[in-house]
Short mmCIF file of C-alpha atoms and ligand atoms in Angstrom, two decimals:
data_model
loop_
_atom_site.label_atom_id
_atom_site.label_comp_id
_atom_site.label_asym_id
_atom_site.label_seq_id
_atom_site.Cartn_x
_atom_site.Cartn_y
_atom_site.Cartn_z
CA MET A 107 59.87 112.37 70.80
CA ARG A 108 60.46 112.21 74.51
CA LEU A 109 62.17 109.00 75.49
CA SER A 110 59.97 108.68 78.60
CA ARG A 111 56.96 108.32 76.29
CA TYR A 112 58.59 106.22 73.57
CA PHE A 113 58.93 102.46 73.22
CA LEU A 114 62.62 101.71 72.94
CA PRO A 115 63.32 98.32 74.51
CA VAL A 116 67.14 98.38 74.38
CA LEU A 117 69.04 95.31 75.57
CA LYS A 118 72.07 95.63 77.82
CA GLU A 119 73.44 92.21 76.97
CA ASN A 120 74.45 90.83 73.61
CA PRO A 121 71.77 88.45 72.39
CA SER A 122 73.32 85.03 71.90
CA GLU A 123 71.37 84.17 68.75
CA ALA A 124 72.93 86.96 66.69
CA GLN A 125 76.03 86.03 64.72
CA ILE A 126 76.78 89.28 62.94
CA VAL A 127 77.08 92.81 64.21
CA SER A 128 74.08 94.32 62.39
CA HIS A 129 71.73 91.67 63.74
CA ARG A 130 73.17 92.09 67.23
CA LEU A 131 72.84 95.88 67.13
CA MET A 132 69.32 95.84 65.70
CA LEU A 133 68.20 93.59 68.56
CA ARG A 134 70.10 95.58 71.19
CA ALA A 135 68.80 98.92 69.90
CA GLY A 136 65.23 97.66 70.14
CA MET A 137 64.60 97.90 66.40
CA ILE A 138 63.24 94.43 65.72
CA LYS A 139 61.95 91.39 67.51
CA GLN A 140 61.91 87.95 65.99
CA ALA A 141 58.40 86.54 65.62
CA GLN A 142 59.42 83.27 63.95
CA ALA A 143 62.55 82.14 62.12
CA GLY A 144 63.20 84.78 59.46
CA ILE A 145 60.09 86.80 60.38
CA TYR A 146 60.35 89.98 62.42
CA SER A 147 58.21 92.59 64.08
CA TRP A 148 59.50 96.06 63.39
CA LEU A 149 59.56 97.92 66.70
CA PRO A 150 59.17 101.72 66.53
CA LEU A 151 62.83 102.60 65.99
CA GLY A 152 63.33 99.94 63.30
CA PHE A 153 60.05 100.87 61.64
CA LYS A 154 61.14 104.50 61.46
CA VAL A 155 64.34 103.62 59.62
CA LEU A 156 62.45 101.27 57.31
CA ARG A 157 60.06 104.11 56.41
CA LYS A 158 63.00 106.47 55.79
CA LEU A 159 64.51 104.00 53.35
CA GLU A 160 61.17 103.49 51.63
CA ASN A 161 60.84 107.23 51.32
CA ILE A 162 64.23 107.57 49.62
CA VAL A 163 63.37 104.70 47.28
CA HIS A 164 60.06 106.33 46.35
CA GLU A 165 61.63 109.73 45.78
CA GLU A 166 64.31 108.33 43.50
CA GLN A 167 61.91 106.08 41.59
CA ILE A 168 59.52 108.94 40.99
CA ARG A 169 62.42 111.16 39.96
CA ALA A 170 63.31 108.53 37.33
CA GLY A 171 59.73 108.60 36.00
CA HIS A 172 58.56 105.30 37.49
CA ILE A 173 55.02 105.00 38.80
CA PRO A 174 54.18 103.74 42.32
CA MET A 175 51.33 101.30 42.95
CA LEU A 176 50.61 98.39 45.28
CA MET A 177 49.98 94.74 44.47
CA PRO A 178 48.80 92.17 47.04
CA THR A 179 51.04 89.76 48.91
CA LEU A 180 48.83 86.75 48.05
CA GLN A 181 48.71 85.66 44.44
CA SER A 182 46.84 83.07 42.43
CA ALA A 183 48.76 79.93 41.50
CA ASP A 184 47.08 79.93 38.08
CA LEU A 185 49.06 82.95 36.92
CA TRP A 186 52.27 81.20 37.84
CA ARG A 187 51.15 78.10 35.96
CA GLU A 188 50.81 80.29 32.86
CA SER A 189 54.41 81.43 33.06
CA GLY A 190 55.57 77.94 33.95
CA ARG A 191 57.14 79.06 37.20
CA TYR A 192 54.65 77.44 39.61
CA ASP A 193 56.46 74.14 39.39
CA ASP A 194 59.92 75.59 38.74
CA TYR A 195 60.10 77.81 41.79
CA GLY A 196 60.46 74.96 44.24
CA GLU A 197 60.35 74.89 48.01
CA GLU A 198 61.11 78.56 48.50
CA MET A 199 57.55 79.36 47.50
CA LEU A 200 54.99 79.32 50.29
CA ARG A 201 51.90 77.65 48.88
CA ILE A 202 48.50 78.14 50.48
CA THR A 203 45.05 76.71 49.78
CA ASP A 204 41.93 78.73 50.53
CA ARG A 205 38.61 77.32 51.83
CA HIS A 206 37.41 76.67 48.28
CA GLY A 207 40.46 74.58 47.54
CA ARG A 208 42.03 77.24 45.30
CA ASP A 209 45.80 77.26 45.15
CA MET A 210 47.42 80.50 46.19
CA LEU A 211 50.90 81.58 47.10
CA PHE A 212 52.60 84.31 49.09
CA GLY A 213 54.41 86.27 46.40
CA PRO A 214 58.20 85.86 46.27
CA THR A 215 58.25 88.34 43.35
CA ASN A 216 55.67 89.82 40.98
CA GLU A 217 56.50 89.34 37.30
CA GLU A 218 53.35 87.29 36.63
CA LEU A 219 50.95 89.59 38.47
CA ILE A 220 52.25 92.76 36.83
CA THR A 221 52.19 91.12 33.40
CA ASP A 222 48.56 90.19 34.01
CA ILE A 223 47.72 93.79 34.94
CA PHE A 224 49.55 95.02 31.88
CA ARG A 225 47.86 92.71 29.38
CA GLY A 226 44.46 93.58 30.83
CA HIS A 227 44.87 97.32 30.30
CA VAL A 228 47.52 98.18 27.75
CA SER A 229 46.99 97.41 24.10
CA SER A 230 48.85 100.00 22.04
CA TYR A 231 52.51 100.84 21.58
CA LYS A 232 51.44 104.44 22.17
CA ASP A 233 51.05 103.65 25.89
CA LEU A 234 54.70 102.66 26.13
CA PRO A 235 57.18 103.06 27.69
CA LEU A 236 55.76 102.23 31.10
CA THR A 237 57.47 101.40 34.38
CA LEU A 238 55.39 100.43 37.40
CA TYR A 239 56.74 99.55 40.81
CA HIS A 240 55.70 98.86 44.36
CA ILE A 241 57.23 98.32 47.77
CA GLN A 242 55.67 95.24 49.26
CA TRP A 243 56.42 92.34 51.60
CA LYS A 244 57.70 89.20 49.95
CA PHE A 245 57.93 85.70 51.32
CA ARG A 246 60.59 83.19 50.39
CA ASP A 247 60.84 80.08 52.50
CA GLU A 248 64.62 80.33 52.69
CA ILE A 249 66.22 77.08 53.78
CA ARG A 250 68.48 78.92 56.21
CA PRO A 251 67.07 82.27 57.30
CA ARG A 252 69.86 84.02 59.19
CA PHE A 253 71.63 87.22 60.07
CA GLY A 254 68.39 88.92 61.10
CA VAL A 255 66.77 91.01 58.38
CA MET A 256 69.62 90.23 55.97
CA ARG A 257 68.21 86.87 55.01
CA GLY A 258 64.66 86.82 56.26
CA ARG A 259 61.80 84.72 55.01
CA GLU A 260 59.43 87.70 55.05
CA PHE A 261 61.20 90.79 53.75
CA LEU A 262 60.40 94.15 52.21
CA MET A 263 61.35 94.65 48.58
CA LYS A 264 60.91 97.38 46.06
CA ASP A 265 60.22 95.67 42.77
CA GLY A 266 59.70 97.51 39.52
CA TYR A 267 58.80 96.34 36.03
CA ASN A 268 59.38 98.08 32.72
CA PHE A 269 57.39 97.51 29.55
CA ASP A 270 58.93 98.68 26.29
CA LEU A 271 58.27 98.24 22.60
CA THR A 272 61.80 97.33 21.58
CA LYS A 273 64.89 95.82 23.08
CA GLU A 274 66.63 99.17 22.63
CA ASP A 275 63.97 100.95 24.67
CA ALA A 276 64.10 98.25 27.32
CA LEU A 277 67.86 98.69 27.62
CA HIS A 278 67.30 102.38 28.26
CA SER A 279 64.92 101.38 31.06
CA TYR A 280 67.64 99.10 32.37
CA ASN A 281 70.19 101.91 32.40
CA ARG A 282 67.70 104.32 33.96
CA HIS A 283 67.16 101.85 36.79
CA LEU A 284 70.89 101.44 37.24
CA VAL A 285 71.36 105.20 37.62
CA SER A 286 68.39 105.61 39.96
CA TYR A 287 69.61 102.73 42.13
CA ILE A 288 73.10 104.18 42.51
CA ARG A 289 71.56 107.48 43.53
CA THR A 290 69.29 105.72 46.01
CA TYR A 291 72.16 103.90 47.72
CA GLU A 292 74.33 107.01 47.83
CA ARG A 293 71.53 108.92 49.56
CA MET A 294 71.51 106.15 52.16
CA GLY A 295 75.21 106.74 52.77
CA LEU A 296 76.18 103.52 51.01
CA GLN A 297 78.41 102.54 48.17
CA ALA A 298 76.77 99.67 46.29
CA ILE A 299 78.80 98.52 43.30
CA PRO A 300 76.97 97.19 40.25
CA MET A 301 78.47 93.81 39.39
CA ARG A 302 77.77 91.52 36.48
CA ALA A 303 75.76 88.61 37.84
CA ASP A 304 73.84 85.49 37.02
CA SER A 305 70.11 85.76 36.36
CA GLY A 306 68.88 82.77 38.43
CA PRO A 307 65.16 81.85 38.39
CA ILE A 308 64.05 85.28 37.09
CA GLY A 309 65.83 84.46 33.81
CA GLY A 310 67.27 86.87 31.29
CA ASP A 311 70.31 88.10 29.44
CA ASP A 312 71.43 91.26 31.15
CA THR A 313 71.67 91.58 34.87
CA HIS A 314 73.67 93.43 37.48
CA GLU A 315 73.62 92.97 41.21
CA PHE A 316 74.43 95.86 43.53
CA LEU A 317 76.84 94.90 46.26
CA VAL A 318 77.89 96.60 49.45
CA LEU A 319 81.33 95.40 50.40
CA ALA A 320 81.33 93.81 53.88
CA GLU A 321 83.14 90.92 55.47
CA THR A 322 79.86 89.40 56.57
CA GLY A 323 78.41 89.47 53.05
CA GLU A 324 77.15 86.18 51.65
CA SER A 325 78.36 86.82 48.10
CA GLU A 326 81.88 86.32 46.87
CA VAL A 327 82.94 89.16 44.57
CA PHE A 328 85.90 90.08 42.39
CA TYR A 329 86.65 93.61 41.24
CA ASP A 330 89.11 96.20 40.07
CA SER A 331 89.78 98.47 43.05
CA LYS A 332 89.35 101.53 40.82
CA VAL A 333 85.63 100.86 40.72
CA THR A 334 85.37 101.95 44.36
CA ASP A 335 86.46 105.48 43.42
CA ILE A 336 83.39 106.19 41.27
CA ARG A 337 80.54 108.25 42.72
CA LEU A 338 77.43 109.68 41.14
CA GLY A 339 77.32 112.56 43.63
CA GLU A 340 75.16 115.57 42.92
CA ARG A 341 75.16 115.21 39.13
CA GLU A 342 71.95 116.25 37.45
CA ILE A 343 70.71 113.36 35.33
CA ASN A 344 68.02 113.65 32.73
CA TYR A 345 66.39 110.25 32.98
CA ASP A 346 64.80 110.65 29.56
CA SER A 347 68.20 111.01 27.94
CA VAL A 348 69.32 107.69 26.46
CA GLU A 349 72.89 109.01 26.11
CA GLN A 350 73.19 110.31 29.67
CA CYS A 351 71.88 107.12 31.26
CA ARG A 352 74.05 104.96 29.03
CA ALA A 353 77.12 107.05 29.85
CA VAL A 354 76.58 106.57 33.60
CA MET A 355 75.96 102.84 33.10
CA GLU A 356 79.19 102.52 31.13
CA GLU A 357 81.14 104.53 33.66
CA PHE A 358 79.98 102.30 36.51
CA THR A 359 80.18 98.95 34.73
CA SER A 360 83.24 99.11 32.45
CA LEU A 361 85.76 98.17 35.10
CA TYR A 362 85.85 94.55 36.17
CA ALA A 363 83.32 93.81 38.94
CA ARG A 364 81.61 90.44 39.09
CA THR A 365 80.05 87.99 41.48
CA ASP A 366 81.47 84.48 41.69
CA GLU A 367 78.89 83.05 39.26
CA THR A 368 80.18 85.15 36.37
CA HIS A 369 83.77 85.53 37.54
CA ASP A 370 86.32 84.88 34.79
CA GLU A 371 89.84 84.30 36.06
CA ALA A 372 91.46 85.02 32.69
CA VAL A 373 89.82 88.43 32.34
CA PHE A 374 90.41 89.21 36.01
CA ASN A 375 94.12 88.51 35.64
CA GLN A 376 94.42 91.22 33.02
CA ILE A 377 93.83 93.85 35.73
CA PRO A 378 97.14 95.14 37.16
CA GLU A 379 97.83 92.95 40.18
CA GLU A 380 97.77 95.74 42.76
CA ARG A 381 94.20 96.58 41.76
CA ARG A 382 92.80 93.03 41.85
CA ARG A 383 90.46 92.48 44.76
CA SER A 384 88.46 89.53 45.96
CA ALA A 385 86.09 90.22 48.82
CA ARG A 386 82.65 89.59 50.27
CA GLY A 387 79.57 91.63 49.55
CA ILE A 388 75.92 92.06 50.55
CA GLU A 389 73.49 92.05 47.63
CA VAL A 390 71.16 95.01 48.11
CA GLY A 391 69.56 95.06 44.67
CA GLN A 392 69.45 93.57 41.24
CA ILE A 393 68.29 94.70 37.80
CA PHE A 394 67.30 92.45 34.90
CA TYR A 395 66.48 92.76 31.26
CA PHE A 396 64.69 89.60 30.17
CA GLY A 397 63.06 90.50 26.89
CA THR A 398 59.84 88.59 26.19
CA LYS A 399 60.31 85.78 28.72
CA TYR A 400 56.97 86.58 30.43
CA SER A 401 55.16 88.54 27.73
CA ASP A 402 55.43 85.65 25.27
CA PRO A 403 53.84 82.84 27.31
CA MET A 404 51.38 85.20 29.00
CA GLY A 405 50.30 86.97 25.83
CA ALA A 406 51.32 90.47 26.86
CA THR A 407 51.36 92.11 23.45
CA VAL A 408 50.66 95.57 22.14
CA GLN A 409 49.58 96.68 18.73
CA GLY A 410 52.74 97.95 17.05
CA PRO A 411 53.00 100.97 14.71
CA ASP A 412 52.22 98.68 11.75
CA GLY A 413 49.07 97.35 13.40
CA LYS A 414 50.56 93.92 14.16
CA PRO A 415 50.71 92.55 17.72
CA VAL A 416 54.19 92.49 19.27
CA PRO A 417 55.19 91.03 22.64
CA VAL A 418 56.58 93.71 24.94
CA HIS A 419 60.17 93.77 26.16
CA MET A 420 60.37 93.67 29.90
CA GLY A 421 62.77 93.96 32.76
CA SER A 422 62.43 93.71 36.52
CA HIS A 423 64.38 95.53 39.16
CA GLY A 424 64.55 94.94 42.89
CA ILE A 425 65.89 96.70 45.96
CA GLY A 426 66.09 94.80 49.24
CA VAL A 427 64.65 97.53 51.45
CA SER A 428 64.67 95.62 54.76
CA ARG A 429 68.05 93.98 54.03
CA LEU A 430 69.50 97.44 53.43
CA ILE A 431 69.13 98.30 57.11
CA GLY A 432 71.44 95.43 57.96
CA ALA A 433 73.84 96.46 55.20
CA ILE A 434 73.96 100.07 56.40
CA ILE A 435 74.75 98.96 59.94
CA GLU A 436 77.43 96.53 58.74
CA ALA A 437 79.02 99.44 56.90
CA SER A 438 78.57 102.01 59.68
CA HIS A 439 79.05 101.10 63.33
CA ASP A 440 81.68 100.98 66.06
CA ASP A 441 82.02 99.02 69.28
CA LYS A 442 79.50 101.28 71.03
CA GLY A 443 76.73 100.82 68.51
CA ILE A 444 75.19 101.99 65.27
CA ILE A 445 76.29 105.18 63.47
CA TRP A 446 73.41 106.22 61.18
CA PRO A 447 74.22 108.13 58.02
CA GLU A 448 72.35 111.43 58.15
CA GLY A 449 70.07 110.49 55.25
CA VAL A 450 68.46 107.57 57.08
CA THR A 451 68.73 108.29 60.80
CA PRO A 452 65.52 107.59 62.76
CA PHE A 453 65.87 110.84 64.72
CA HIS A 454 68.02 113.72 63.60
CA CYS A 455 69.47 114.61 66.95
CA GLY A 456 69.50 113.36 70.52
CA ILE A 457 69.06 115.68 73.48
CA VAL A 458 70.58 114.48 76.73
CA ASN A 459 69.57 116.23 79.92
CA LEU A 460 72.37 115.65 82.45
CA LYS A 461 70.26 116.73 85.39
CA GLN A 462 66.64 115.88 84.94
CA GLY A 463 64.54 117.83 87.42
CA ASP A 464 66.88 120.83 87.49
CA ALA A 465 64.57 123.69 86.52
CA GLU A 466 67.08 125.41 84.27
CA ALA A 467 68.28 122.26 82.50
CA ASP A 468 64.71 121.07 81.96
CA ALA A 469 63.69 124.44 80.51
CA ALA A 470 66.72 124.57 78.20
CA CYS A 471 65.97 121.06 76.91
CA ASP A 472 62.32 121.93 76.35
CA GLN A 473 63.35 125.00 74.37
CA LEU A 474 65.82 123.05 72.25
CA TYR A 475 63.20 120.41 71.61
CA ALA A 476 60.65 123.02 70.54
CA ALA A 477 63.13 124.89 68.33
CA LEU A 478 64.31 121.74 66.50
CA THR A 479 60.75 120.52 66.05
CA ALA A 480 59.61 123.91 64.74
CA ILE A 481 62.05 123.73 61.84
CA GLY A 482 60.93 120.24 60.89
CA LEU A 483 63.60 118.15 62.61
CA GLU A 484 62.86 115.23 64.88
CA PRO A 485 64.85 115.21 68.10
CA LEU A 486 64.85 112.33 70.58
CA TYR A 487 64.97 113.87 74.04
CA ASP A 488 66.19 111.62 76.83
CA ASP A 489 64.10 113.07 79.64
CA THR A 490 64.37 110.00 81.85
CA ASN A 491 65.98 109.86 85.28
CA GLU A 492 68.73 107.53 84.10
CA ARG A 493 72.25 108.60 85.06
CA ALA A 494 74.33 110.43 82.47
CA GLY A 495 76.50 107.41 81.60
CA GLY A 496 73.45 105.30 80.83
CA LYS A 497 71.94 108.05 78.68
CA PHE A 498 75.13 108.37 76.65
CA ALA A 499 75.36 104.61 76.21
CA THR A 500 71.81 104.43 74.85
CA MET A 501 72.39 107.34 72.46
CA ASP A 502 75.61 105.73 71.22
CA LEU A 503 73.90 102.37 70.80
CA ILE A 504 70.97 103.70 68.75
CA GLY A 505 73.40 105.73 66.69
CA LEU A 506 71.87 109.18 66.18
CA PRO A 507 74.50 111.17 64.25
CA TRP A 508 74.29 114.24 66.55
CA ARG A 509 73.73 114.71 70.27
CA ILE A 510 73.16 117.89 72.23
CA THR A 511 74.12 117.57 75.88
CA VAL A 512 72.57 119.99 78.35
CA GLY A 513 73.75 120.41 81.96
CA PRO A 514 73.61 123.03 84.69
CA ARG A 515 77.36 123.72 84.49
CA GLY A 516 77.33 124.55 80.76
CA LEU A 517 74.15 126.56 81.07
CA LYS A 518 75.87 128.85 83.63
CA ASN A 519 78.17 129.85 80.74
CA GLY A 520 75.29 129.93 78.27
CA VAL A 521 76.41 126.83 76.35
CA VAL A 522 75.36 123.30 75.47
CA GLU A 523 77.54 120.65 73.85
CA LEU A 524 77.05 119.36 70.30
CA THR A 525 78.71 115.99 69.71
CA SER A 526 79.24 114.00 66.54
CA ARG A 527 78.50 110.30 66.95
CA LYS A 528 80.97 109.44 64.22
CA THR A 529 84.05 111.34 65.39
CA GLY A 530 83.16 111.79 69.06
CA GLU A 531 84.18 115.44 68.74
CA SER A 532 82.25 118.03 70.73
CA VAL A 533 81.83 121.77 70.42
CA GLU A 534 80.32 124.18 72.93
CA LEU A 535 77.68 126.44 71.45
CA SER A 536 74.79 128.55 72.62
CA PRO A 537 71.51 126.62 72.32
CA GLU A 538 70.48 128.84 69.37
CA GLU A 539 73.76 128.17 67.56
CA ALA A 540 73.40 124.45 68.20
CA VAL A 541 69.96 124.41 66.57
CA LYS A 542 71.27 126.41 63.63
CA LYS A 543 74.21 124.07 63.19
CA VAL A 544 72.01 120.95 63.23
CA ALA A 545 69.66 122.56 60.70
CA GLU A 546 72.64 123.27 58.42
CA ILE A 547 73.86 119.71 58.69
CA TYR A 548 70.52 118.30 57.57
CA ALA A 549 69.75 120.91 54.91
CA PRO A 550 71.07 118.73 52.03
CA HIS A 551 68.71 115.93 53.11
CA HIS A 552 65.71 118.19 53.65
CA PRO A 553 65.94 121.07 51.18
CA HIS A 554 62.97 122.83 52.80
CA LEU A 555 65.12 123.37 55.91
CA ALA A 556 67.50 125.51 53.91
CA ARG A 557 64.54 127.56 52.70
CA GLU A 558 63.37 127.86 56.31
CA GLU A 559 59.97 126.48 55.44
CA PRO A 560 58.43 124.52 58.26
CA MET A 561 57.76 120.88 57.49
CA ALA A 562 54.60 120.85 59.60
CA GLY A 563 51.96 118.56 58.18
CA ARG A 564 54.36 116.83 55.79
CA SER A 565 54.14 113.11 56.13
CA PHE A 566 56.11 110.38 54.46
CA HIS A 567 53.23 109.97 52.05
CA THR A 568 53.81 113.25 50.26
CA TRP A 569 55.67 111.58 47.36
CA LEU A 570 52.47 109.96 46.17
P1 LIG B 170 69.81 86.27 47.31
O1 LIG B 170 70.76 85.84 46.23
O2 LIG B 170 70.45 87.07 48.39
O3 LIG B 170 68.97 85.13 47.83
P2 LIG B 170 68.05 87.04 45.22
O4 LIG B 170 69.03 87.30 44.13
O5 LIG B 170 67.32 85.77 45.23
O6 LIG B 170 68.77 87.26 46.63
P3 LIG B 170 66.28 89.04 44.09
O7 LIG B 170 65.23 88.20 43.52
O8 LIG B 170 67.32 89.62 43.22
O9 LIG B 170 66.99 88.24 45.29
O10 LIG B 170 65.57 90.15 45.01
C1 LIG B 170 65.90 91.53 45.02
C2 LIG B 170 66.54 91.95 46.31
O11 LIG B 170 65.77 91.54 47.44
C3 LIG B 170 67.90 91.31 46.54
O12 LIG B 170 68.90 92.01 45.86
C4 LIG B 170 68.05 91.41 48.04
O13 LIG B 170 68.57 92.68 48.39
C5 LIG B 170 66.63 91.30 48.54
N1 LIG B 170 66.40 89.95 49.10
C6 LIG B 170 66.31 88.79 48.41
N2 LIG B 170 66.11 87.75 49.24
C7 LIG B 170 66.06 88.27 50.49
C8 LIG B 170 65.87 87.71 51.79
N3 LIG B 170 65.67 86.41 51.96
N4 LIG B 170 65.88 88.56 52.86
C9 LIG B 170 66.04 89.87 52.69
N5 LIG B 170 66.24 90.45 51.50
C10 LIG B 170 66.25 89.68 50.40
MG1 LIG B 171 69.31 88.86 43.20
#
């Protein structure tokens, strides 16, 4: 993308309405614009990051064997009356009446709708196990929407639902989700710690929340500092293996890590004092096992092996896709702006032309742009007439992990400069070497780059 043709409305001044750094930086970097309290338009740069996160979520869900679909945002109140939640849910639910006087609602979550789909189409235990999920906008009329996309009223969530014959099977689904979620967050450059939590209005026995530690987090958490040393990394996991998934779940959840609702001072005090931590965290996901809480009242049964109807065991699992952008920025920024982890950056590399209009500099930038694009990377080329300082400030603000700077002086010696946003370190390289280096950096995130296959024609829909 050439900046002169893009829509990147960056703000020079700090917007006064933003209280936390991620909200401030998202507004300043032209990623979002508030439409109403807690409701945002996603401007091109923000939309691009949102799509990248969705893509990672899809890839990891599909890897775990879960099936993508899409349910509507508007739901019928009758379904929620069946489960008993229409009255229970309270003022957070946005209730709407259509022209025929039918009660509808903007879905805050989808347990009822998915259970209705299930009972309409699945009748035998032979069709189990089954896990369906979607990524869809939710609406919760939060009493105090704040911190930008962190606590919106309209927000994007991945929500998935497992249907299993037995509790044992459903607990495997639970563990499978836990593993796939950890992998998802790690790919986004985040550490999200699973913590024992309270089930709230979803209900249920087993539940973990995933928390990113951050001072601005709204949750109070208590944990054993050793839990922050655990990583899933590049381990190959067979998601069908009950033992493997359980082993990872145990590894990640055996040490003390709880939110304030389930915090137990006596147990906490058994941890050696130097490892006891209390901190704040951002909830970026939650998994639940809730047995037959919905299948019982809604009649979601299957014919069991003995021919008798049995209610299915269910769980639901959510990732706060739009909130994650705020969480990533809280975890990765400096006083100049955002620092995107390579897995989620909106553009892979910035190109800054120090002397726009200089024939040689322009040609070198065009060549770099073409070479990066040809191997499937997306550069953002600042081809405007802004002075160099302004160009650098914009690149730093929007946080692309790598920047190639091109100027007449370097070109005389056959070099351009490759700079890391994170460390600020620069190296001088020939333009060809710079392209090669950037390709190497991104190879782990785009395996086809390592195989030198062009990505032409690949869209973010290929996972379907
Ligand atoms: P919270 O306690 O923060 O209100 P929740 O526990 O009610 O969240 P869940 O029902 O567990 O939310 O939803 C799954 C995920 O959706 C959460 O882990 C969170 O990341 C995200 N989420 C929930 N509410 C919001 C919101 N108002 N704005 C943005 N993301 C949200
Ligand atoms: Mg939750």
